[in-house]
GROMACS .gro file of C-alpha atoms in nm:
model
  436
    1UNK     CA    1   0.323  -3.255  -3.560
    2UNK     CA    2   0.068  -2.996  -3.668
    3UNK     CA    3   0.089  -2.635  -3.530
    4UNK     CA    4  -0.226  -2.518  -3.335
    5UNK     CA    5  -0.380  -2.247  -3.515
    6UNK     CA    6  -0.358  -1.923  -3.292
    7UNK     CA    7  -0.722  -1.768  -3.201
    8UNK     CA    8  -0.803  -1.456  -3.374
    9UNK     CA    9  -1.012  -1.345  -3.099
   10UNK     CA   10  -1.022  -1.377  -2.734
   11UNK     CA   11  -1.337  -1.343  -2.524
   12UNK     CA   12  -1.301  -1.110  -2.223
   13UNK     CA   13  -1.500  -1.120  -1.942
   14UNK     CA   14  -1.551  -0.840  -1.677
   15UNK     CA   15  -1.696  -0.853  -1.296
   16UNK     CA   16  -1.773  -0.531  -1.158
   17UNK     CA   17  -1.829  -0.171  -1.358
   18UNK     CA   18  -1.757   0.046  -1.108
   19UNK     CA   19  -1.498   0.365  -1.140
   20UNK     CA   20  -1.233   0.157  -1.253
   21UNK     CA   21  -1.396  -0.144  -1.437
   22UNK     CA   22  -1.587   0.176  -1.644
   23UNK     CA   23  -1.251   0.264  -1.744
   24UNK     CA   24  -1.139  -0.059  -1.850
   25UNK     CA   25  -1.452  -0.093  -2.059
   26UNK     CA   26  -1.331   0.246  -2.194
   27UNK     CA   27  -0.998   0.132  -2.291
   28UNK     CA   28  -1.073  -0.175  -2.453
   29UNK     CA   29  -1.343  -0.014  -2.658
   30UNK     CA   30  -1.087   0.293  -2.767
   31UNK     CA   31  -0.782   0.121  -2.812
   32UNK     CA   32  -0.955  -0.207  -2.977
   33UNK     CA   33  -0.704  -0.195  -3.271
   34UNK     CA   34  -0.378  -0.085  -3.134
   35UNK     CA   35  -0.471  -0.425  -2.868
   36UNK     CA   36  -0.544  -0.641  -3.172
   37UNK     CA   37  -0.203  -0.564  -3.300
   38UNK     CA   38  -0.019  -0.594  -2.933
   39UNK     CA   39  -0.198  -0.923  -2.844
   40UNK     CA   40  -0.199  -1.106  -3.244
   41UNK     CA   41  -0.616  -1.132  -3.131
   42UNK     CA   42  -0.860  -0.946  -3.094
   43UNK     CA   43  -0.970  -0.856  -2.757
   44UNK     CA   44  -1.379  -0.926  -2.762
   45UNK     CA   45  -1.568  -0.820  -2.410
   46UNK     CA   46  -1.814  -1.078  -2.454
   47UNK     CA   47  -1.980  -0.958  -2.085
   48UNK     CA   48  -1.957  -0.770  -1.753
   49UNK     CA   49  -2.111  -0.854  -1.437
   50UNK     CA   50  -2.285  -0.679  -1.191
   51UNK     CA   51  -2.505  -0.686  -0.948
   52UNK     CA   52  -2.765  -0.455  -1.055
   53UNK     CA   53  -2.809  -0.430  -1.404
   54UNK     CA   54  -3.078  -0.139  -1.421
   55UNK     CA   55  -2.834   0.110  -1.301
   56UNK     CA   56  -2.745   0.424  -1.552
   57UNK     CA   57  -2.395   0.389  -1.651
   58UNK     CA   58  -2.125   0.561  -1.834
   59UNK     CA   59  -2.248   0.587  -2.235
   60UNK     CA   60  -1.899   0.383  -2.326
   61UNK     CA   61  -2.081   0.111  -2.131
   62UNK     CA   62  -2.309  -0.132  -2.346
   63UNK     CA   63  -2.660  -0.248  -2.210
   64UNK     CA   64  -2.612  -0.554  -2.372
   65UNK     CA   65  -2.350  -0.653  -2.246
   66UNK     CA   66  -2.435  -0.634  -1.831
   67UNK     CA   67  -2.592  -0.941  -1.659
   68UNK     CA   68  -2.595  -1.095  -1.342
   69UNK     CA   69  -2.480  -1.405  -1.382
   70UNK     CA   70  -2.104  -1.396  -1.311
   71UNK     CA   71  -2.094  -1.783  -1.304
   72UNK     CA   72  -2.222  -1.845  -1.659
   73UNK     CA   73  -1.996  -1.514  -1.747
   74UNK     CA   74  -1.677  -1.649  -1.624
   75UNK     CA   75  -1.751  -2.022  -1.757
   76UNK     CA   76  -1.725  -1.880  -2.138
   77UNK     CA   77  -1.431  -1.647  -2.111
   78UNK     CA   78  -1.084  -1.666  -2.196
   79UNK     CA   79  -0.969  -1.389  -1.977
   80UNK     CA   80  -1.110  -1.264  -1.657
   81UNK     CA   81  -1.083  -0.928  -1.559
   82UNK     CA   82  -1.227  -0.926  -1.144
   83UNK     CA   83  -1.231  -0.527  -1.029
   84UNK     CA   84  -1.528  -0.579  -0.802
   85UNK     CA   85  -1.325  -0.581  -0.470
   86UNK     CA   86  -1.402  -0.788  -0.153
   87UNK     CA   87  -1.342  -1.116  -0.065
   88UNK     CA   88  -1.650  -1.283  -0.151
   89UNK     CA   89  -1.780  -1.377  -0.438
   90UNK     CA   90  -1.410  -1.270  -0.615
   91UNK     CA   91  -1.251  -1.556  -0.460
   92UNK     CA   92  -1.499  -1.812  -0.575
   93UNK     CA   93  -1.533  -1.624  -0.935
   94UNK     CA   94  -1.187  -1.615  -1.029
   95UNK     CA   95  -1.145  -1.976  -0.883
   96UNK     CA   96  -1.383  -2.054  -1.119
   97UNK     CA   97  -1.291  -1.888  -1.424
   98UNK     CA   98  -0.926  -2.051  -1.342
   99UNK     CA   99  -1.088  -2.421  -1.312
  100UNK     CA  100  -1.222  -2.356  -1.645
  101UNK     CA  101  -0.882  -2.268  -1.803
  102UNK     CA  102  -0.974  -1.885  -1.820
  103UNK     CA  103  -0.632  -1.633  -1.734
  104UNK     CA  104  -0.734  -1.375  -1.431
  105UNK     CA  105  -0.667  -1.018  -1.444
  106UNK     CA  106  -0.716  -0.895  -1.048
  107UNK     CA  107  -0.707  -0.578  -0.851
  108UNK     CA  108  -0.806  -0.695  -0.538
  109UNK     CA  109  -0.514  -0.621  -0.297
  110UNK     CA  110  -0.734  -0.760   0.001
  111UNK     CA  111  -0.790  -1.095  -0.144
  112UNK     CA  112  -0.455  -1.120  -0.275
  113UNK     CA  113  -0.318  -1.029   0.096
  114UNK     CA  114  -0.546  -1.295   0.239
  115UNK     CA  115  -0.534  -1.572   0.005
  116UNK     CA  116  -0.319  -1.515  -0.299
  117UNK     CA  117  -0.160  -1.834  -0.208
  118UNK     CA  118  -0.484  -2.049  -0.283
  119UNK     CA  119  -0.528  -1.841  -0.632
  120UNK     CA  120  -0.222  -1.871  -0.727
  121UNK     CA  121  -0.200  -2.281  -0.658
  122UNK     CA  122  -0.497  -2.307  -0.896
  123UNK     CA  123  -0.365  -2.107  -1.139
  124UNK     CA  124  -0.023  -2.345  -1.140
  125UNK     CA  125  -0.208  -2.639  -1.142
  126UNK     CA  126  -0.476  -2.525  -1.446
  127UNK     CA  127  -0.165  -2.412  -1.623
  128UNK     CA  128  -0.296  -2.040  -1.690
  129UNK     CA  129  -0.160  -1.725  -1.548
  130UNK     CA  130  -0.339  -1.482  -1.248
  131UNK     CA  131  -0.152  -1.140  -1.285
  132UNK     CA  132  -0.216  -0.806  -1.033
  133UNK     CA  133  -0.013  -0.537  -1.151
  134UNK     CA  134  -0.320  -0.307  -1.020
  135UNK     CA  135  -0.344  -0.440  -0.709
  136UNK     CA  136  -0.060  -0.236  -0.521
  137UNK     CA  137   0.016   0.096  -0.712
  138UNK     CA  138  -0.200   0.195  -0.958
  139UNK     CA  139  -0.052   0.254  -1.296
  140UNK     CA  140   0.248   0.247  -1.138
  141UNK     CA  141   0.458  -0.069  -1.259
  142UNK     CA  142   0.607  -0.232  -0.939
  143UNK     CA  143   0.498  -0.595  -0.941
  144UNK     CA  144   0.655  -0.647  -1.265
  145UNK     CA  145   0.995  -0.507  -1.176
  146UNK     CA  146   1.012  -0.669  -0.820
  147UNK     CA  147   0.895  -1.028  -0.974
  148UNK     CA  148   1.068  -1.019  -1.296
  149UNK     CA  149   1.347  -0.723  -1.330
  150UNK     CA  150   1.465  -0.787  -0.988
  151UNK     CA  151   1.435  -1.193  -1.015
  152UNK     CA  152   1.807  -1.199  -1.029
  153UNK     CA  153   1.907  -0.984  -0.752
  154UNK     CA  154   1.817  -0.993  -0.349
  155UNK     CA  155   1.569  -0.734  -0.248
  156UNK     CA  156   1.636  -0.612   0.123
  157UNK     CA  157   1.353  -0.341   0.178
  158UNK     CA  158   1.058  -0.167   0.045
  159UNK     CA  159   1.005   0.180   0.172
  160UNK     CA  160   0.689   0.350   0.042
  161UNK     CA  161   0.402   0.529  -0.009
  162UNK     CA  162   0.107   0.289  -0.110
  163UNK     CA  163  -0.183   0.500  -0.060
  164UNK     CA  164  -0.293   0.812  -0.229
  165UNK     CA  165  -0.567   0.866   0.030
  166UNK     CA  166  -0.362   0.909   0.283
  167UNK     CA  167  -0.090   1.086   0.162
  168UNK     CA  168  -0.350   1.347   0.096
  169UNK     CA  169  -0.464   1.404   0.416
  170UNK     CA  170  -0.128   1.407   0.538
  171UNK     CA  171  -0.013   1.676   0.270
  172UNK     CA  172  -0.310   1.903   0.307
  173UNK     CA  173  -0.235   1.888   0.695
  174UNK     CA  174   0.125   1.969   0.643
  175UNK     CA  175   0.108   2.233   0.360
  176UNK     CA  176  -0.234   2.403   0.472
  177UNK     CA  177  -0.261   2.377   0.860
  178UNK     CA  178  -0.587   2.172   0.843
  179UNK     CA  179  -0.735   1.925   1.078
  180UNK     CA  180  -0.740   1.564   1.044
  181UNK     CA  181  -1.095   1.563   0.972
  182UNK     CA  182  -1.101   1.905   0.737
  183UNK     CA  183  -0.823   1.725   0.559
  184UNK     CA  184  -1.053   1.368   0.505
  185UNK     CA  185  -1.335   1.589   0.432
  186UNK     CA  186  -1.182   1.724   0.171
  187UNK     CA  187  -1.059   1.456   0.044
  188UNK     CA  188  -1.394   1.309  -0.017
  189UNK     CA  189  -1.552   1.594  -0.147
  190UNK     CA  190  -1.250   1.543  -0.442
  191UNK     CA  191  -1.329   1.142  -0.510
  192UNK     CA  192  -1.004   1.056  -0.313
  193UNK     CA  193  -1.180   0.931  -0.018
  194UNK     CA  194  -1.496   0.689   0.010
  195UNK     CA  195  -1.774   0.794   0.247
  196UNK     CA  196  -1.661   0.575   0.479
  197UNK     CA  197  -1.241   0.615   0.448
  198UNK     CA  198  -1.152   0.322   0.728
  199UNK     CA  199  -0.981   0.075   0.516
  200UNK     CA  200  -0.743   0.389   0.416
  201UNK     CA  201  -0.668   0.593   0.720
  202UNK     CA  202  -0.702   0.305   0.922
  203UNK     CA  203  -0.422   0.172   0.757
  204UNK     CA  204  -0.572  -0.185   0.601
  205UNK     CA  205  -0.530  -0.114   0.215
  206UNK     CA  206  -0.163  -0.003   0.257
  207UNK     CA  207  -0.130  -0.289   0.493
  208UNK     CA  208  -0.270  -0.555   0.220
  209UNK     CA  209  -0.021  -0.391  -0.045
  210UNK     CA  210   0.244  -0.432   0.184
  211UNK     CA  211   0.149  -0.805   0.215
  212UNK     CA  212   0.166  -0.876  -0.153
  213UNK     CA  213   0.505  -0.677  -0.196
  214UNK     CA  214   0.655  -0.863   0.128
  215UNK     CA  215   0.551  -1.208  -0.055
  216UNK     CA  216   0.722  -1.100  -0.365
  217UNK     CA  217   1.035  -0.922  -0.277
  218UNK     CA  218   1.125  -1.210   0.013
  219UNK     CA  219   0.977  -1.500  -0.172
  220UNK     CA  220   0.797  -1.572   0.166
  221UNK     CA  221   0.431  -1.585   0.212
  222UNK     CA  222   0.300  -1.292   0.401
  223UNK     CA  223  -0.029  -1.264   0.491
  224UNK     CA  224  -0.272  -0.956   0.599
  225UNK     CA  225  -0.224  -1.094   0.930
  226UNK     CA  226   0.124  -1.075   0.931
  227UNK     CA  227   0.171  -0.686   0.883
  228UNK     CA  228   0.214  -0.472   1.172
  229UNK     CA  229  -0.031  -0.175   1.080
  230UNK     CA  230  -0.118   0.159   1.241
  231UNK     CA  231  -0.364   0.427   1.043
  232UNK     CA  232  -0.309   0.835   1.105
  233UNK     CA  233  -0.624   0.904   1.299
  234UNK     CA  234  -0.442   0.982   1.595
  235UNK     CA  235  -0.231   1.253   1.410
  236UNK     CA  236  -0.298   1.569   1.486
  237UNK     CA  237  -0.244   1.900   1.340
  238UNK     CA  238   0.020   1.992   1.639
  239UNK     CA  239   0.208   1.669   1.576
  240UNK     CA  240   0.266   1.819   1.163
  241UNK     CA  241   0.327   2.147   1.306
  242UNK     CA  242   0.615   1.980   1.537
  243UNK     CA  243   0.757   1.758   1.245
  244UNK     CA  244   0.802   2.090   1.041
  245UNK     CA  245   0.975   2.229   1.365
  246UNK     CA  246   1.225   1.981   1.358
  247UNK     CA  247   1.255   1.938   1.009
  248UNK     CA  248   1.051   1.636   0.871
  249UNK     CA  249   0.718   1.585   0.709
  250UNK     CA  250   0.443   1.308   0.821
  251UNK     CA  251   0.398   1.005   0.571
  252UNK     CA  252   0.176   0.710   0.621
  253UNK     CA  253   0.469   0.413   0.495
  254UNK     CA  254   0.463   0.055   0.430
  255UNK     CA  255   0.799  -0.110   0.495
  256UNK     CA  256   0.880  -0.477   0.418
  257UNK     CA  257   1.263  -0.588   0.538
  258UNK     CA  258   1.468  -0.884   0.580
  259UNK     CA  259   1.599  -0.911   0.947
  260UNK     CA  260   1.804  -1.098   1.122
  261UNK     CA  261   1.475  -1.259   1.272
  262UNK     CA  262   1.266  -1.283   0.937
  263UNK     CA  263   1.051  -1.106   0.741
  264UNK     CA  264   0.937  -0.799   0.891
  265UNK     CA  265   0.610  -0.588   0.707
  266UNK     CA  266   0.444  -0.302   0.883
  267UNK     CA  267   0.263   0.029   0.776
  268UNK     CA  268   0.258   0.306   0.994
  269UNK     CA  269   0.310   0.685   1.026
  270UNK     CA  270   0.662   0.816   1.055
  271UNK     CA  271   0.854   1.136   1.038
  272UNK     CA  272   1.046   1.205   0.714
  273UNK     CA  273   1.326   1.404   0.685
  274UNK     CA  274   1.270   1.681   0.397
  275UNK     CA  275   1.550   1.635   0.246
  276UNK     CA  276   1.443   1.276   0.132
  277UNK     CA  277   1.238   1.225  -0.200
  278UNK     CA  278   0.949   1.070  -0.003
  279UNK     CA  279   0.892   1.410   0.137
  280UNK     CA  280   0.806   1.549  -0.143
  281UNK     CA  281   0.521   1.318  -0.277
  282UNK     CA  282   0.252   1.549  -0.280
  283UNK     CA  283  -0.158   1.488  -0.321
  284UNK     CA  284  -0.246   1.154  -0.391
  285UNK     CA  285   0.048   1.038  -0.571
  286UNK     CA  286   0.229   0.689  -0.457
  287UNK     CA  287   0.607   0.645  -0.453
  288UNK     CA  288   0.843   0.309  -0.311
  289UNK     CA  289   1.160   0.297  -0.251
  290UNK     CA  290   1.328  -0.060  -0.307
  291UNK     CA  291   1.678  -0.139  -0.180
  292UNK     CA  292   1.849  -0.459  -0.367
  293UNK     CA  293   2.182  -0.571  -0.308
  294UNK     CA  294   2.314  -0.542  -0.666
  295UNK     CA  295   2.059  -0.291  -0.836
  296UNK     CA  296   2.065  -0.032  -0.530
  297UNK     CA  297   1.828   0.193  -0.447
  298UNK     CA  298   1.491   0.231  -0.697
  299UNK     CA  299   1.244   0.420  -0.688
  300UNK     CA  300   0.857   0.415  -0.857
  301UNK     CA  301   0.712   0.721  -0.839
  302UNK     CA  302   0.341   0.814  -0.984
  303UNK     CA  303  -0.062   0.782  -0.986
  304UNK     CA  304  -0.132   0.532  -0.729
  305UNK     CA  305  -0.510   0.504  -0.769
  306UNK     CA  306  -0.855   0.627  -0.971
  307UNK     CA  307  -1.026   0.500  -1.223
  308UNK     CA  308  -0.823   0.515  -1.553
  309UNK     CA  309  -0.444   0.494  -1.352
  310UNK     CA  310  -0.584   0.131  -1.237
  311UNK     CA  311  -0.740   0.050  -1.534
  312UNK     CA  312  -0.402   0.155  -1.753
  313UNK     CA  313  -0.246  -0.116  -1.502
  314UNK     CA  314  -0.500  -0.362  -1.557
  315UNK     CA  315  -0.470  -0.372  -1.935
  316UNK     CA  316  -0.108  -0.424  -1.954
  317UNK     CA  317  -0.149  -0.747  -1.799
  318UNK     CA  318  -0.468  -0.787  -2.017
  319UNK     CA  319  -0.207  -0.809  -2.310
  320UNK     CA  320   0.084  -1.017  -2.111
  321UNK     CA  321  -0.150  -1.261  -2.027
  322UNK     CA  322  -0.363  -1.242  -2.405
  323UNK     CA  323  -0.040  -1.286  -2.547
  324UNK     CA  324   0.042  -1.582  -2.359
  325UNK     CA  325  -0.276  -1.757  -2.444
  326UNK     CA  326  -0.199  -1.637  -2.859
  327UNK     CA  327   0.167  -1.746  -2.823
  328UNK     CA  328   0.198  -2.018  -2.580
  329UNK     CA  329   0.414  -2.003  -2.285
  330UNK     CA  330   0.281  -1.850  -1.942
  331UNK     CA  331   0.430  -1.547  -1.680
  332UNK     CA  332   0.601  -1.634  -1.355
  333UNK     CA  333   0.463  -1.829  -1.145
  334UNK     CA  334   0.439  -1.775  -0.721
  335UNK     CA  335   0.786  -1.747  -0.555
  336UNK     CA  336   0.790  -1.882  -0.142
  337UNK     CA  337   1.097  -2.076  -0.169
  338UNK     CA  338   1.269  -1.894   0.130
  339UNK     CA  339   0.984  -1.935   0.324
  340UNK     CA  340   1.154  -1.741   0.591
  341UNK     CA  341   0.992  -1.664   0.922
  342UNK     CA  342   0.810  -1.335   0.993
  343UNK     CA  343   0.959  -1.124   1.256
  344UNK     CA  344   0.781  -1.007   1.580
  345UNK     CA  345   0.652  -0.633   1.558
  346UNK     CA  346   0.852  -0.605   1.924
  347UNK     CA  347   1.150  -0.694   1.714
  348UNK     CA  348   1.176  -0.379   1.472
  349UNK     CA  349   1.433  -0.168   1.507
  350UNK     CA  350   1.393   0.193   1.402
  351UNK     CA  351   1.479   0.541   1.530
  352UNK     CA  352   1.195   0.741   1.722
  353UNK     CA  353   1.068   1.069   1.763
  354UNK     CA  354   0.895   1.096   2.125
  355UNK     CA  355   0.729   1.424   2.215
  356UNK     CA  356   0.626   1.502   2.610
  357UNK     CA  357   0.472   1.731   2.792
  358UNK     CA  358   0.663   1.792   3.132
  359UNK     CA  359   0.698   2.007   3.464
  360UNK     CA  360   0.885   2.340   3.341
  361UNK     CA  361   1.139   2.244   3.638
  362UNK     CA  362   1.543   2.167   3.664
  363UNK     CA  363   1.622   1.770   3.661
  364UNK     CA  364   1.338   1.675   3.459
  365UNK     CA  365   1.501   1.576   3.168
  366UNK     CA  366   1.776   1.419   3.343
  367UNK     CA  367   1.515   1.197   3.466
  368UNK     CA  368   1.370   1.096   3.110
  369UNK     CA  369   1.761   1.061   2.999
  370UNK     CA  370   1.806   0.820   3.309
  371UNK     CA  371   1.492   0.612   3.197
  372UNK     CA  372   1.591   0.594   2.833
  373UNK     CA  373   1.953   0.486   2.890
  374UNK     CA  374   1.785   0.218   3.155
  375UNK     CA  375   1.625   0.047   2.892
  376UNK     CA  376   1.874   0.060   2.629
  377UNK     CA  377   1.779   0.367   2.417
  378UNK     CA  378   2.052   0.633   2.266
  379UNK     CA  379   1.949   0.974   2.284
  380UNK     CA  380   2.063   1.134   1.919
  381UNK     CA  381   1.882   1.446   1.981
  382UNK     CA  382   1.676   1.707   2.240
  383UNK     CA  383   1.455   2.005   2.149
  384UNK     CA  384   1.304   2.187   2.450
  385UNK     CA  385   1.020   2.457   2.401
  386UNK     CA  386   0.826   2.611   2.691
  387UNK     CA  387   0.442   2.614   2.662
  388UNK     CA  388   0.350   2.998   2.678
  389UNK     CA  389   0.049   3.140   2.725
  390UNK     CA  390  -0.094   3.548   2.710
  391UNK     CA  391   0.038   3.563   3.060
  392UNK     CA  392   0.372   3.430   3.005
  393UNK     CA  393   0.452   3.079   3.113
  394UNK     CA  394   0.276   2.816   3.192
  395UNK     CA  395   0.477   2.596   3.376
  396UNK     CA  396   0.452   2.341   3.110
  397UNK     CA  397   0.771   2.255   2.847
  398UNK     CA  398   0.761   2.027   2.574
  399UNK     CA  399   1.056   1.768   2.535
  400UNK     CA  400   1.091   1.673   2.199
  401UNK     CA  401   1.359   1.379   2.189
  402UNK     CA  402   1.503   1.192   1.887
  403UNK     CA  403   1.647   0.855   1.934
  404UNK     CA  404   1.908   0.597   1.753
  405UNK     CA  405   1.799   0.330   1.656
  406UNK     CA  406   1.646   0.089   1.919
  407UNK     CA  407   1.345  -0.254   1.914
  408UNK     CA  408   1.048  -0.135   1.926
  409UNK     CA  409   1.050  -0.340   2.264
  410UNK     CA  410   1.277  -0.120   2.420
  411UNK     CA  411   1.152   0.218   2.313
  412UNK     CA  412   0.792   0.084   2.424
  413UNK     CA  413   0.929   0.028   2.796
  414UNK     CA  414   1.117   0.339   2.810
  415UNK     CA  415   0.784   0.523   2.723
  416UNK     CA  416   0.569   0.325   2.981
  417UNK     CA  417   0.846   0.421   3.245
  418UNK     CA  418   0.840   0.815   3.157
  419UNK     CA  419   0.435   0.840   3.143
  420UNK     CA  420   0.426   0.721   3.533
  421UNK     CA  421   0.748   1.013   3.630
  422UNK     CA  422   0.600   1.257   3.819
  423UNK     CA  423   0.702   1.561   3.630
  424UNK     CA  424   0.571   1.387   3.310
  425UNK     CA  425   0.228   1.606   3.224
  426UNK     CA  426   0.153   1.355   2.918
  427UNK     CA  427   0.347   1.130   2.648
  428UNK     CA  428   0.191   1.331   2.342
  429UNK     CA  429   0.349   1.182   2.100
  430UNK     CA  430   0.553   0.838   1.998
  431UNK     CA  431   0.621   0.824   1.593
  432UNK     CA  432   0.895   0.660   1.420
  433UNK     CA  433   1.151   0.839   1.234
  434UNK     CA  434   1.256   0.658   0.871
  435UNK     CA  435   1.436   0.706   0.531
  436UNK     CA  436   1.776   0.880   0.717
   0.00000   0.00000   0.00000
């Protein structure tokens, strides 16, 4: 039986220039030889797609090479690179390029999170590989380990930082004694933040990473939908201020876990104790912890996002997936064997850090005590600080009380019950505490 020749070139196809496909463009073009050697072909970018093809672009970028017509693009390429983003047309593009036997190189956490399944089905049946290092960390490697280094091993949570954005904020709140809004304004000015920063202090990008990284680590499809999510617009510079007091920093977290009732994925903000590394991620850096039964505790640590992190991502699949195509063979394929059940949001158990504002008065707390043991919930610890003002008291005193663990049920009850005590002024403050 005759051998099949390898190629000695590859055609490349990108959709979307923007920060990060500019950088890809740049990499290719700059490390052309070194790839060649890697791959055993060369790498050719044959096109890149866009939707307006009169913009000015970075000199690195070739004229010639830009058109609008993704479709024909995709229908003559061997490997697809997608870093436009959205839904729509990505799905249908890299669909596409897969029907016509073309490997996929994606970013795009938020299609991944919402329909990786459907990609990944027509990638399995068209026998070519759809790989998304990018999509979750940056440059940082973490779908590779989880998939691959951890294949032989049971994963049992993912504790992390998955968005530089965020993290940010958060810092420059806790290190300078900014506002929320100082802090995202900021943030912007630097390139870390879009013009219109929803999707990351609302919570949704970390919330679509934590999809994809539930899927993998539990071999259970998790959807978007499926991830309990909470942004850090409602943190306030007084809630940092109080974390410091009591010795813990704010973090925006995704956590994926295996629980006794399933799969349980959900980003929100939580206190973290200094003394744990997560504490000290600074700026817009990314860092996950991953527990495994055998391997123990991991952690990834680096550039989360911008243009040429991402794009360093995107071209080491670039050459898994070239050499593939030179060499034969393919990368793993999508894991949902356990299919296991995702676990109600009511269900989580964590400890708590709840913060009220009370009547400066004897038997107050013994009231809130009374209420929490009611419903089930340990008190661990209880700072008490009287509200002063230029005139000495005010009558007010803030109750700062740290729970054991408990559902989130049960600490949700207990907290309905103490906002309607008389003495109670105002619940200012619910978060969770993690990584202790």
């Amino acid at each position: 039986m005759a051998l099949v020749p390898a190629p000695t070139a590859l055609r490349v196809a990108l959709l979307g220039c923007g920060v990060v496909g500019t950088q890809v463009v740049r990499l290719l073009t700059e490390q052309a030889d070194d790839l060649t050697s890697r791959v055993g072909a060369r790498l050719e970018l044959v096109g890149i797609a866009v939707r307006d093809t009169s913009i000015a672009r970075d000199p690195v970028v070739d004229p010639a090479l830009l058109t609008q017509d993704a479709d024909g693009l995709v229908a003559r390429a061997d490997i697809v690179i997608e870093v436009m983003g959205g839904i729509e047309p990505a799905r249908s593009l890299i669909l596409r390029a897969v029907a016509s036997g073309a490997s996929v190189v994606t970013a795009n956490k938020a299609l991944l999170a919402e329909d990786g399944p459907t990609l990944y089905h027509a990638a399995d049946e068209a026998g070519v590989d759809v790989y998304y290092e990018a999509a979750v960390a940056g440059a940082i490697p973490l779908v590779r380990p989880v998939r691959e280094s951890l294949a032989g091993d049971r994963v049992e949570r993912v504790l992390g930082i998955v968005n530089g954005t965020t993290n940010y904020v958060l810092d420059q709140m806790s290190a300078y004694g900014m506002g929320f809004d100082e802090a995202v304004a900021q943030a912007q000015e630097l390139g870390y933040a879009e013009a219109d920063p929803t999707a990351d202090v609302e919570g949704y990008d970390a919330a679509a990473k934590a999809a994809i990284l539930a899927s993998l680590a539990f071999h259970t499809r998790v959807t978007l939908d499926d991830v309990s999510r909470e942004g850090i617009t409602s943190i306030t510079a007084d809630d940092v201020a109080w974390a410091a007091k009591t010795g813990h920093v704010i973090k925006l977290l995704a956590i994926c876990e295996v629980t006794p009732d399933g799969v349980s994925a959900r980003v929100h903000p939580a206190l973290v104790p200094l003394a744990h590394p997560l504490a000290g991620v600074r700026g817009a850096f990314n860092a996950v912890f991953i527990e495994a039964e055998a391997a123990g505790e991991l952690m990834f640590y680096g550039r989360g996002a911008g243009g040429a992190p991402t794009a360093s991502a995107v071209l080491g699949d670039v050459v898994s997936v070239a050499r593939h195509r030179v060499l034969g063979g393919r990368g793993p394929v999508e894991s949902s064997y356990a299919q296991l059940p995702i676990a109600s949001p009511s269900s989580t158990i964590t400890r708590y850090q709840v913060r009220i504002a009370v009547d400066d008065r004897l038997g107050v707390l013994a009231q809130v005590a009374q209420l929490l043991a009611e419903n089930g919930v340990s008190i661990e610890a209880v700072r008490q600080a009287p509200e002063s003002s230029d005139d000495g008291s005010t009558g007010i005193a803030h109750l700062v009380i740290t729970t054991h663990s408990a559902a989130e049920s049960a600490l949700a009850a207990t907290v309905a019950a103490i906002a309607d005590l008389d003495a109670v002024q105002d619940v200012t403050s619910v978060l969770r505490v993690e990584g202790s």
